[in-house]
Coordinates of C-alpha atoms in Angstrom, one line a residue:
Chain A
M1 CA -26.1 35.6 -44.0
T2 CA -23.5 32.8 -43.9
P3 CA -24.8 29.5 -45.0
L4 CA -24.8 26.9 -42.2
L5 CA -23.4 24.3 -44.7
Q6 CA -21.7 24.8 -48.0
V7 CA -21.3 21.7 -50.1
K8 CA -18.9 22.0 -53.0
G9 CA -18.3 19.5 -55.7
I10 CA -18.8 16.3 -53.6
E11 CA -17.7 13.2 -55.5
K12 CA -17.7 9.6 -54.5
H13 CA -16.8 6.5 -56.6
Y14 CA -17.2 2.9 -55.8
G15 CA -14.5 1.6 -58.1
A16 CA -15.7 2.4 -61.6
L17 CA -19.2 3.1 -60.4
I18 CA -20.3 6.6 -59.6
G19 CA -21.8 7.0 -56.1
C20 CA -22.4 10.7 -56.5
K21 CA -20.7 13.4 -58.6
D22 CA -20.5 17.2 -58.7
V23 CA -23.0 17.8 -55.9
S24 CA -22.9 21.4 -54.7
F25 CA -25.4 23.4 -52.7
D26 CA -25.8 25.8 -49.8
L27 CA -28.0 25.3 -46.7
Y28 CA -29.0 28.2 -44.6
P29 CA -29.9 28.2 -40.9
G30 CA -33.5 27.0 -40.4
E31 CA -33.7 25.6 -43.9
V32 CA -34.8 22.1 -44.7
M33 CA -33.4 20.5 -47.8
G34 CA -35.0 17.4 -49.3
I35 CA -33.1 14.9 -51.5
V36 CA -35.3 12.6 -53.6
G37 CA -34.6 10.0 -56.2
E38 CA -35.1 6.3 -56.9
S39 CA -33.2 3.5 -55.2
G40 CA -29.6 3.5 -56.2
S41 CA -29.5 7.1 -57.3
G42 CA -26.8 8.0 -54.7
K43 CA -29.0 9.8 -52.1
S44 CA -27.8 7.8 -49.1
T45 CA -24.2 7.8 -50.4
L46 CA -24.4 11.6 -50.6
L47 CA -25.8 11.9 -47.1
N48 CA -23.2 9.6 -45.7
C49 CA -20.4 11.6 -47.4
L50 CA -21.8 14.8 -46.0
A51 CA -22.1 13.4 -42.5
G52 CA -18.5 12.1 -42.6
H53 CA -19.5 8.4 -42.5
L54 CA -18.0 7.7 -45.9
E55 CA -14.8 9.1 -47.2
T56 CA -15.2 11.3 -50.2
D57 CA -13.0 11.3 -53.3
A58 CA -13.3 15.1 -53.9
G59 CA -15.1 18.1 -52.7
Q60 CA -15.7 20.2 -49.6
V61 CA -18.3 20.2 -46.8
I62 CA -17.9 23.5 -45.1
F63 CA -19.8 23.8 -41.8
D64 CA -20.3 27.1 -39.9
T65 CA -19.0 26.0 -36.5
R66 CA -19.9 27.9 -33.4
A67 CA -16.3 28.5 -32.3
D68 CA -14.3 28.9 -35.5
G69 CA -16.8 29.9 -38.2
P70 CA -16.8 28.1 -41.5
V71 CA -14.5 25.0 -41.5
D72 CA -14.2 22.2 -44.0
T73 CA -15.3 19.2 -42.0
L74 CA -13.7 16.7 -44.4
Q75 CA -10.3 18.2 -43.4
M76 CA -11.1 18.1 -39.7
S77 CA -9.2 15.7 -37.5
E78 CA -11.2 12.7 -36.5
P79 CA -11.8 13.7 -32.8
E80 CA -13.1 17.1 -34.0
R81 CA -15.4 15.5 -36.5
R82 CA -16.7 13.0 -34.0
M83 CA -17.2 15.7 -31.4
L84 CA -19.2 17.7 -34.0
G85 CA -21.2 14.5 -34.7
R86 CA -22.5 14.4 -31.1
T87 CA -23.0 18.1 -30.5
D88 CA -24.0 20.2 -33.4
W89 CA -24.9 17.4 -35.8
A90 CA -27.3 14.6 -35.6
F91 CA -28.0 11.6 -37.8
V92 CA -31.4 9.9 -37.9
H93 CA -31.1 6.4 -39.5
Q94 CA -33.8 4.8 -41.6
H95 CA -33.8 1.8 -39.2
A96 CA -34.1 2.9 -35.6
R97 CA -32.1 -0.1 -34.6
D98 CA -29.1 1.3 -36.3
G99 CA -29.3 4.5 -34.3
L100 CA -30.3 3.2 -30.9
R101 CA -28.7 1.0 -28.4
M102 CA -31.2 -1.8 -28.1
S103 CA -29.9 -3.1 -24.8
V104 CA -30.1 0.2 -23.0
S105 CA -33.3 1.8 -21.6
A106 CA -35.0 4.7 -23.4
G107 CA -33.7 7.1 -20.8
G108 CA -30.1 5.8 -21.2
N109 CA -30.4 6.2 -25.0
I110 CA -31.4 9.8 -24.7
G111 CA -28.8 10.5 -22.0
E112 CA -25.9 9.0 -23.9
R113 CA -25.2 12.2 -25.9
L114 CA -25.5 14.3 -22.8
M115 CA -23.0 12.0 -21.0
A116 CA -20.7 12.0 -24.0
V117 CA -20.4 15.8 -23.8
G118 CA -19.6 15.7 -20.1
D119 CA -22.9 15.8 -18.2
R120 CA -22.3 14.0 -14.9
H121 CA -25.4 14.7 -12.9
Y122 CA -27.9 11.8 -12.9
G123 CA -30.9 13.9 -11.9
N124 CA -30.4 16.4 -14.7
I125 CA -29.8 13.8 -17.3
R126 CA -33.0 12.0 -16.2
D127 CA -35.0 15.2 -16.2
K128 CA -33.9 16.0 -19.7
A129 CA -34.6 12.4 -20.9
V130 CA -38.2 12.6 -19.5
D131 CA -38.7 16.0 -21.0
W132 CA -37.6 14.7 -24.4
L133 CA -39.8 11.6 -24.2
G134 CA -42.7 14.0 -23.7
R135 CA -41.7 16.1 -26.7
V136 CA -41.7 13.0 -28.9
E137 CA -45.0 11.8 -27.4
I138 CA -43.8 8.8 -25.5
A139 CA -45.2 8.3 -22.0
E140 CA -42.9 9.1 -19.1
S141 CA -43.7 5.7 -17.6
R142 CA -41.7 4.1 -20.5
V143 CA -38.4 5.8 -19.6
D144 CA -36.9 2.7 -18.2
D145 CA -38.1 0.3 -20.9
R146 CA -35.8 -0.9 -23.6
P147 CA -36.4 0.1 -27.2
T148 CA -37.0 -3.6 -28.0
A149 CA -40.3 -3.2 -26.1
F150 CA -41.3 -0.2 -28.4
S151 CA -43.2 -0.2 -31.6
G152 CA -41.5 0.8 -34.8
G153 CA -42.9 4.3 -34.7
M154 CA -42.0 4.8 -31.1
Q155 CA -38.4 3.5 -31.8
Q156 CA -38.1 6.1 -34.6
R157 CA -39.4 8.9 -32.3
L158 CA -37.0 7.7 -29.6
Q159 CA -34.2 7.9 -32.1
I160 CA -35.1 11.5 -32.9
A161 CA -35.3 12.4 -29.2
R162 CA -31.8 10.8 -28.7
N163 CA -30.4 12.9 -31.5
L164 CA -32.0 16.2 -30.7
V165 CA -31.3 16.3 -26.9
T166 CA -28.0 18.1 -27.3
G167 CA -29.7 20.8 -29.4
P168 CA -27.9 20.2 -32.7
R169 CA -28.1 22.8 -35.5
L170 CA -28.0 20.4 -38.4
V171 CA -29.8 17.1 -38.7
F172 CA -29.2 14.4 -41.4
M173 CA -32.2 12.1 -41.9
D174 CA -32.0 9.0 -44.0
E175 CA -35.6 8.0 -44.9
P176 CA -36.9 8.8 -41.4
T177 CA -40.4 7.5 -42.2
G178 CA -39.4 4.4 -44.2
G179 CA -41.1 1.2 -43.0
L180 CA -43.8 2.9 -41.0
D181 CA -47.5 2.7 -41.8
V182 CA -49.1 5.9 -43.2
S183 CA -50.9 7.0 -40.0
V184 CA -47.7 6.7 -38.0
Q185 CA -45.8 8.4 -40.8
A186 CA -48.2 11.3 -40.7
R187 CA -47.8 11.8 -36.9
L188 CA -44.0 11.5 -37.2
L189 CA -43.9 14.1 -39.9
D190 CA -46.1 16.4 -37.9
L191 CA -43.8 16.0 -34.9
L192 CA -40.7 16.5 -37.1
R193 CA -42.2 19.7 -38.6
G194 CA -43.0 21.0 -35.2
L195 CA -39.5 20.3 -33.8
V196 CA -37.8 21.8 -36.9
R197 CA -39.8 25.0 -36.6
E198 CA -39.5 25.2 -32.9
M199 CA -35.8 24.6 -32.6
G200 CA -34.9 26.4 -35.8
L201 CA -33.1 23.3 -37.1
S202 CA -31.6 22.9 -40.5
A203 CA -32.1 19.5 -41.9
I204 CA -31.1 17.4 -44.9
I205 CA -33.7 14.7 -45.5
V206 CA -33.2 11.9 -47.9
T207 CA -36.3 10.1 -49.0
H208 CA -38.0 8.5 -52.0
D209 CA -41.4 9.7 -50.6
L210 CA -42.5 12.9 -52.3
A211 CA -45.2 13.5 -49.7
V212 CA -42.4 13.7 -47.0
V213 CA -40.5 16.5 -48.9
R214 CA -43.7 18.3 -49.8
L215 CA -44.5 18.5 -46.0
L216 CA -41.1 19.2 -44.6
A217 CA -38.7 20.5 -47.2
D218 CA -38.2 24.1 -48.3
R219 CA -35.9 23.2 -51.1
L220 CA -35.5 20.0 -53.1
M221 CA -32.8 18.2 -55.0
V222 CA -33.7 15.4 -57.5
M223 CA -30.9 12.8 -58.0
K224 CA -30.5 10.3 -60.7
D225 CA -27.5 8.0 -61.3
G226 CA -25.4 10.0 -58.9
H227 CA -26.1 13.4 -60.5
V228 CA -28.4 16.2 -59.4
V229 CA -30.8 16.6 -62.3
E230 CA -33.0 19.3 -60.9
A231 CA -33.0 21.6 -57.8
G232 CA -35.2 24.4 -56.6
L233 CA -38.0 25.3 -54.2
T234 CA -40.0 22.2 -53.3
D235 CA -43.4 23.4 -54.6
Q236 CA -41.8 24.7 -57.8
V237 CA -40.1 21.4 -58.5
L238 CA -43.1 19.3 -57.7
D239 CA -45.7 21.4 -59.4
D240 CA -43.7 22.3 -62.5
P241 CA -41.0 19.6 -63.0
Q242 CA -38.6 20.5 -65.8
H243 CA -36.4 17.5 -66.2
A244 CA -37.8 14.3 -67.7
Y245 CA -36.9 12.2 -64.8
T246 CA -38.6 14.6 -62.3
Q247 CA -41.7 14.5 -64.4
L248 CA -41.6 10.7 -64.3
L249 CA -41.1 10.8 -60.6
V250 CA -44.0 13.2 -59.9
S251 CA -46.4 11.4 -62.3
S252 CA -45.6 8.1 -60.6
V253 CA -47.2 9.1 -57.4
L254 CA -50.6 7.5 -57.0
Q255 CA -53.3 10.1 -56.6
V256 CA -55.9 8.7 -54.2
Chain B
M1 CA 14.1 -28.5 -12.2
T2 CA 16.3 -29.2 -15.2
E3 CA 13.3 -30.0 -17.4
Y4 CA 12.0 -26.5 -17.3
N5 CA 13.5 -23.1 -18.1
F6 CA 13.2 -20.9 -15.0
A7 CA 9.6 -20.0 -14.4
Y8 CA 8.4 -22.3 -17.3
L9 CA 8.4 -19.8 -20.2
D10 CA 11.5 -19.5 -22.4
E11 CA 13.6 -16.3 -22.2
Q12 CA 12.4 -14.9 -25.6
T13 CA 8.8 -15.1 -24.5
K14 CA 9.6 -13.5 -21.2
R15 CA 11.4 -10.6 -23.0
M16 CA 8.3 -10.1 -25.2
I17 CA 6.1 -10.0 -22.1
R18 CA 8.5 -7.7 -20.3
R19 CA 8.4 -5.3 -23.2
A20 CA 4.6 -5.2 -23.0
I21 CA 4.8 -4.7 -19.2
L22 CA 7.2 -1.7 -19.6
K23 CA 4.9 -0.2 -22.3
G24 CA 2.0 -0.7 -20.0
L25 CA 3.8 1.1 -17.1
A26 CA 4.7 3.9 -19.4
V27 CA 1.1 4.4 -20.5
P28 CA -0.9 3.7 -17.3
G29 CA -4.2 2.0 -18.0
Y30 CA -3.5 1.4 -21.7
Q31 CA -4.1 -2.1 -22.9
V32 CA -1.0 -3.4 -24.6
P33 CA -1.5 -6.4 -26.9
F34 CA 0.9 -9.3 -26.4
A35 CA 1.4 -12.7 -27.9
S36 CA -0.2 -14.7 -25.2
R37 CA 1.2 -18.3 -24.9
E38 CA -0.6 -21.5 -24.3
M39 CA -0.2 -22.3 -20.6
P40 CA -0.6 -25.7 -18.9
M41 CA -4.0 -24.6 -17.4
P42 CA -7.3 -23.7 -18.9
Y43 CA -8.2 -20.1 -19.9
G44 CA -10.1 -18.5 -17.1
W45 CA -7.7 -20.0 -14.5
G46 CA -5.3 -17.1 -14.7
T47 CA -3.2 -17.7 -17.8
G48 CA -2.6 -14.0 -18.2
G49 CA -1.6 -13.5 -14.6
V50 CA 0.7 -16.6 -14.7
Q51 CA 2.5 -15.3 -17.8
V52 CA 3.0 -11.9 -16.2
S53 CA 4.3 -13.5 -13.0
A54 CA 6.6 -15.8 -15.0
A55 CA 8.1 -12.8 -16.8
T56 CA 8.5 -10.8 -13.5
L57 CA 9.8 -13.5 -11.2
T58 CA 13.5 -13.6 -10.2
P59 CA 15.1 -16.5 -8.2
D60 CA 15.2 -14.2 -5.1
D61 CA 11.5 -13.5 -5.1
T62 CA 9.0 -14.8 -2.5
F63 CA 5.8 -15.7 -4.2
K64 CA 2.2 -15.6 -2.9
V65 CA -1.0 -16.4 -4.7
I66 CA -4.5 -15.5 -3.6
D67 CA -7.8 -16.4 -5.1
Q68 CA -10.7 -14.2 -3.9
G69 CA -8.4 -13.3 -1.0
A70 CA -7.8 -16.9 0.1
D71 CA -4.4 -18.7 0.0
D72 CA -5.9 -22.2 0.2
T73 CA -8.3 -22.5 -2.7
T74 CA -7.7 -24.7 -5.7
N75 CA -6.7 -21.9 -8.1
A76 CA -4.2 -20.4 -5.6
V77 CA -2.7 -23.7 -4.5
S78 CA -2.2 -24.9 -8.1
I79 CA -0.6 -21.7 -9.3
R80 CA 1.7 -21.5 -6.2
K81 CA 2.7 -25.2 -6.8
F82 CA 3.3 -24.5 -10.5
F83 CA 5.9 -21.9 -9.7
E84 CA 7.4 -23.9 -6.8
N85 CA 8.0 -26.6 -9.4
T86 CA 9.1 -24.6 -12.4
A87 CA 10.9 -21.7 -10.7
G88 CA 11.9 -23.1 -7.4
V89 CA 11.2 -19.8 -5.7
A90 CA 10.3 -19.4 -2.0
V91 CA 6.5 -19.2 -1.4
T92 CA 4.6 -17.7 1.5
E93 CA 1.1 -17.0 2.6
E94 CA 2.0 -13.9 4.5
T95 CA 1.4 -10.7 2.6
E96 CA 4.2 -8.7 4.2
K97 CA 6.8 -11.3 3.3
A98 CA 5.9 -11.7 -0.3
T99 CA 7.7 -9.7 -3.0
L100 CA 5.4 -10.9 -5.8
I101 CA 1.7 -11.5 -5.3
Q102 CA -0.5 -12.9 -7.9
T103 CA -4.2 -12.3 -7.2
R104 CA -7.5 -13.2 -8.5
H105 CA -10.3 -10.7 -7.7
R106 CA -9.0 -9.1 -4.5
I107 CA -6.4 -6.7 -3.2
P108 CA -4.8 -7.8 0.1
E109 CA -6.0 -5.9 3.2
A110 CA -2.5 -5.2 4.4
E111 CA -1.0 -2.1 2.7
L112 CA 1.5 -3.0 0.0
T113 CA 4.9 -1.4 -0.2
E114 CA 7.2 -0.1 -3.0
D115 CA 9.1 -3.4 -2.8
Q116 CA 6.2 -5.5 -3.9
I117 CA 4.5 -6.3 -7.2
L118 CA 0.8 -7.2 -7.5
V119 CA -0.2 -9.2 -10.5
Y120 CA -3.9 -9.4 -11.4
Q121 CA -5.7 -12.1 -13.4
V122 CA -8.1 -10.4 -15.8
P123 CA -10.9 -12.2 -17.6
I124 CA -12.1 -9.3 -19.9
P125 CA -9.8 -6.3 -20.0
E126 CA -12.1 -4.1 -22.0
P127 CA -14.4 -2.1 -19.7
L128 CA -16.6 -1.0 -22.6
R129 CA -17.0 -4.5 -24.0
F130 CA -20.6 -5.2 -22.9
L131 CA -21.8 -1.8 -24.2
E132 CA -19.8 -1.8 -27.5
P133 CA -19.0 -5.2 -29.0
R134 CA -16.7 -4.0 -31.8
E135 CA -13.0 -4.0 -30.8
T136 CA -12.2 -1.5 -33.6
E137 CA -14.8 0.9 -32.1
T138 CA -13.7 0.5 -28.4
R139 CA -10.0 1.1 -29.4
K140 CA -11.1 4.3 -31.2
M141 CA -13.1 5.3 -28.1
H142 CA -10.0 4.8 -25.9
S143 CA -7.7 6.7 -28.3
L144 CA -10.2 9.6 -28.6
E145 CA -11.1 9.6 -24.9
E146 CA -14.8 9.1 -25.7
Y147 CA -16.0 7.6 -22.5
G148 CA -19.6 8.8 -22.3
L149 CA -20.7 5.3 -22.8
M150 CA -19.2 4.1 -19.5
H151 CA -21.6 6.4 -17.7
V152 CA -24.5 5.0 -19.7
K153 CA -23.8 1.7 -17.8
L154 CA -23.9 3.5 -14.5
Y155 CA -27.0 5.4 -15.6
E156 CA -28.7 2.1 -16.3
D157 CA -27.7 0.8 -12.9
I158 CA -29.4 3.8 -11.1
S159 CA -32.5 3.7 -13.3
Q160 CA -33.0 0.0 -12.7
H161 CA -31.8 -0.4 -9.1
G162 CA -32.0 3.0 -7.6
D163 CA -28.2 3.1 -7.0
I164 CA -25.0 2.2 -8.8
A165 CA -25.4 -1.6 -8.5
T166 CA -22.1 -2.5 -10.1
A167 CA -20.3 -4.1 -7.2
Y168 CA -17.2 -5.5 -8.9
A169 CA -15.0 -4.7 -11.9
Y170 CA -16.0 -1.1 -11.2
P171 CA -14.6 1.1 -14.0
V172 CA -11.9 3.6 -13.0
M173 CA -10.1 6.5 -14.7
V174 CA -6.4 6.2 -14.6
Q175 CA -4.3 9.3 -14.4
D176 CA -7.1 11.4 -16.1
R177 CA -6.7 9.5 -19.3
Y178 CA -7.7 5.9 -19.8
V179 CA -10.8 4.2 -18.4
M180 CA -9.7 0.8 -17.1
D181 CA -11.3 -2.4 -15.9
P182 CA -9.6 -3.1 -12.5
S183 CA -10.4 -6.8 -13.0
P184 CA -13.3 -8.2 -11.0
I185 CA -12.2 -6.9 -7.6
P186 CA -15.0 -5.8 -5.4
K187 CA -15.5 -2.0 -5.5
F188 CA -14.5 -2.0 -1.9
D189 CA -10.9 -2.4 -3.1
N190 CA -11.1 0.4 -5.7
P191 CA -9.7 3.1 -3.4
K192 CA -6.7 0.8 -2.7
L193 CA -5.7 1.0 -6.4
E194 CA -3.7 4.1 -5.5
M195 CA -0.9 2.3 -3.8
S196 CA 2.9 2.1 -3.5
A197 CA 3.3 -1.2 -5.2
I198 CA 3.5 -1.8 -8.9
Q199 CA 0.2 -3.3 -10.3
L200 CA 0.3 -5.4 -13.4
F201 CA -2.8 -6.8 -15.2
G202 CA -2.6 -9.9 -17.4
A203 CA -5.5 -11.2 -19.7
G204 CA -4.3 -14.4 -21.3
R205 CA -7.2 -15.3 -23.5
E206 CA -7.8 -11.7 -24.6
Q207 CA -4.0 -11.2 -25.0
R208 CA -3.7 -7.9 -23.2
I209 CA -1.4 -6.5 -20.5
Y210 CA -1.9 -3.2 -18.7
A211 CA -0.4 -1.6 -15.6
V212 CA -0.8 1.0 -12.9
P213 CA 2.6 2.3 -11.7
P214 CA 3.0 3.2 -8.0
H215 CA 1.2 6.4 -6.7
T216 CA -0.8 6.8 -9.9
K217 CA -4.1 8.7 -9.7
V218 CA -7.0 6.2 -10.0
V219 CA -10.5 7.6 -9.8
S220 CA -13.7 5.5 -9.7
L221 CA -16.3 6.8 -12.1
D222 CA -19.6 8.1 -10.7
F223 CA -22.3 10.8 -10.9
E224 CA -22.3 14.1 -9.0
D225 CA -25.5 13.1 -7.3
F226 CA -24.6 9.4 -6.9
P227 CA -21.0 9.4 -5.7
F228 CA -18.9 6.3 -5.6
V229 CA -19.2 4.3 -2.4
A230 CA -16.7 1.5 -1.5
S231 CA -19.3 -0.8 -0.1
K232 CA -18.9 -4.0 2.0
A233 CA -21.2 -6.2 4.1
N234 CA -22.2 -4.1 7.2
H235 CA -20.9 -6.6 9.7
P236 CA -17.6 -7.3 11.6
C237 CA -15.7 -10.5 10.8
D238 CA -17.1 -13.4 12.9
L239 CA -13.7 -15.0 13.4
C240 CA -11.3 -12.0 14.0
G241 CA -13.8 -9.2 14.7
A242 CA -12.3 -6.9 12.0
E243 CA -14.6 -4.1 11.1
D244 CA -12.7 -2.7 8.1
S245 CA -12.0 -5.8 6.0
Y246 CA -14.0 -7.2 3.0
L247 CA -16.2 -10.0 4.1
D248 CA -17.4 -13.3 2.6
E249 CA -20.8 -14.5 3.6
V250 CA -20.9 -18.2 4.6
I251 CA -24.2 -20.0 5.0
L252 CA -24.0 -22.4 8.0
D253 CA -27.2 -24.4 7.8
D254 CA -30.6 -24.4 6.2
A255 CA -32.2 -22.6 9.2
G256 CA -31.0 -19.2 8.0
N257 CA -27.8 -19.0 10.1
R258 CA -24.8 -17.4 8.4
M259 CA -21.5 -16.0 9.3
F260 CA -19.3 -13.2 7.8
V261 CA -15.6 -13.9 7.6
C262 CA -12.7 -11.9 6.1
S263 CA -12.1 -12.9 2.5
D264 CA -8.4 -12.2 3.0
T265 CA -7.4 -15.4 4.9
D266 CA -3.9 -14.2 5.8
F267 CA -5.3 -10.9 7.3
C268 CA -7.8 -12.9 9.4
R269 CA -5.2 -15.4 10.5
S270 CA -2.7 -12.8 11.6
R271 CA -5.4 -10.9 13.5
R272 CA -6.5 -14.0 15.3
A273 CA -2.8 -14.8 16.1
A274 CA -2.6 -11.4 17.7
G275 CA -5.5 -12.2 20.0
H276 CA -8.5 -10.7 18.2
V277 CA -11.7 -12.8 18.5
G278 CA -15.0 -12.4 16.7
R279 CA -18.5 -13.5 17.4
L280 CA -18.0 -17.1 16.5
G281 CA -14.2 -17.3 17.0
T282 CA -12.5 -19.2 19.8
E283 CA -9.4 -18.1 21.7
D284 CA -7.3 -21.0 20.4
A285 CA -8.6 -21.1 16.9
A286 CA -5.4 -19.6 15.5

């Protein structure tokens, strides 16, 4: 089976500082990869490099495109990469405000990607928007409300709906549950897990919350100071951590 | 007359503006940056249009200025006087006789010909501005033809008002390439954008010039199930009886009486001179 995404030797420097270095992995269709590590360990830098938001200094990000098979997205022309970014890829930001248009209604937010790929039928766009609101457990009556009138958890669910409406195959998530209270987190995770299974999504999830990766991720990468210090199956890494830093990370979690 | 160079601006400035105009004509709908000059009038009064007019005027031209269709409003009168003083060109109020027409927010009702130039005053040239505040991003969207966002605005209109409520500055696609703000003309005028005359757009404060050459394809954006409609008040003109012209609503008293009159004063005057009479018109009014 061809991997959906092959990452080879990604490297990013901020001047003399290392953002991330020598990161390589394969991601197969339907697989969820978790990236954990403390603040400043290069998780978000790596994610932004992979998604093409940051320019990398070295490496390849080879994506198995529908039309042409495996292509290095870092070598793609900008229009191609941006097209990929609103069709087969999706990016869920930590802060929903970064990913949503706050002055546009919930329906418009969901419809934007559809209109961006050429949908020009209002009725269809609206039907899909309502359908997706239902899937992320937001009442249909809120379709014309602006995200400013939504709670944090609802905004995050709206952002997810807005990203998944075009049926992407790969989703990048940057701390999707950050800043939400635990019960809302639990529901969001439940929802995400359902959507990932149902749509056969591949996802790369950056988080510092080990509970999130335990629930969602098939495989896990642990980062420290820009390097990957340990990688493997999630349960294996969390239950039998080998690297000293991973052991510290696992033992730091408060057992209630 | 000796105090000013012809048409106020110096020749080097006019050359610079002409280059921007030519580039705009070569790439229809593309916003060409230009070094907008300080003009002896405030921004918002048509400084962009005035600079384009100044660069386009020749001593043989006959100049006409309209403001919301009218020849006799402050803005129109002062710009007309400005060029009378600084260029000494002939001026007229009759659309057919003018070779250069500067307009604010209307296209004349009379069909323009290949011998005429229409200059628009533009407040905000960027159609995507209110949806995407970053200039770097809107330029990228234009260059990559990413115009989905424009439809988000129309979507919002329908979801809030049940119909496309945008009634002026209605976005258009020029020659299947650039989305353009046609300046705040009523959408009734949008179909007229495909015309025989040259159309030039000048935005002074925003320092942009763009153009639509004659016979260029101009399509108003819409949805398949909510097609574009060039709407106007459903009423004939009360002075000249015209059924096909864009109308202004005038409130007559505080008892709810109102009248509708052509916003194009020259069109209305010429119809009345030809003997047409509306509901409130009189035979000898013209």
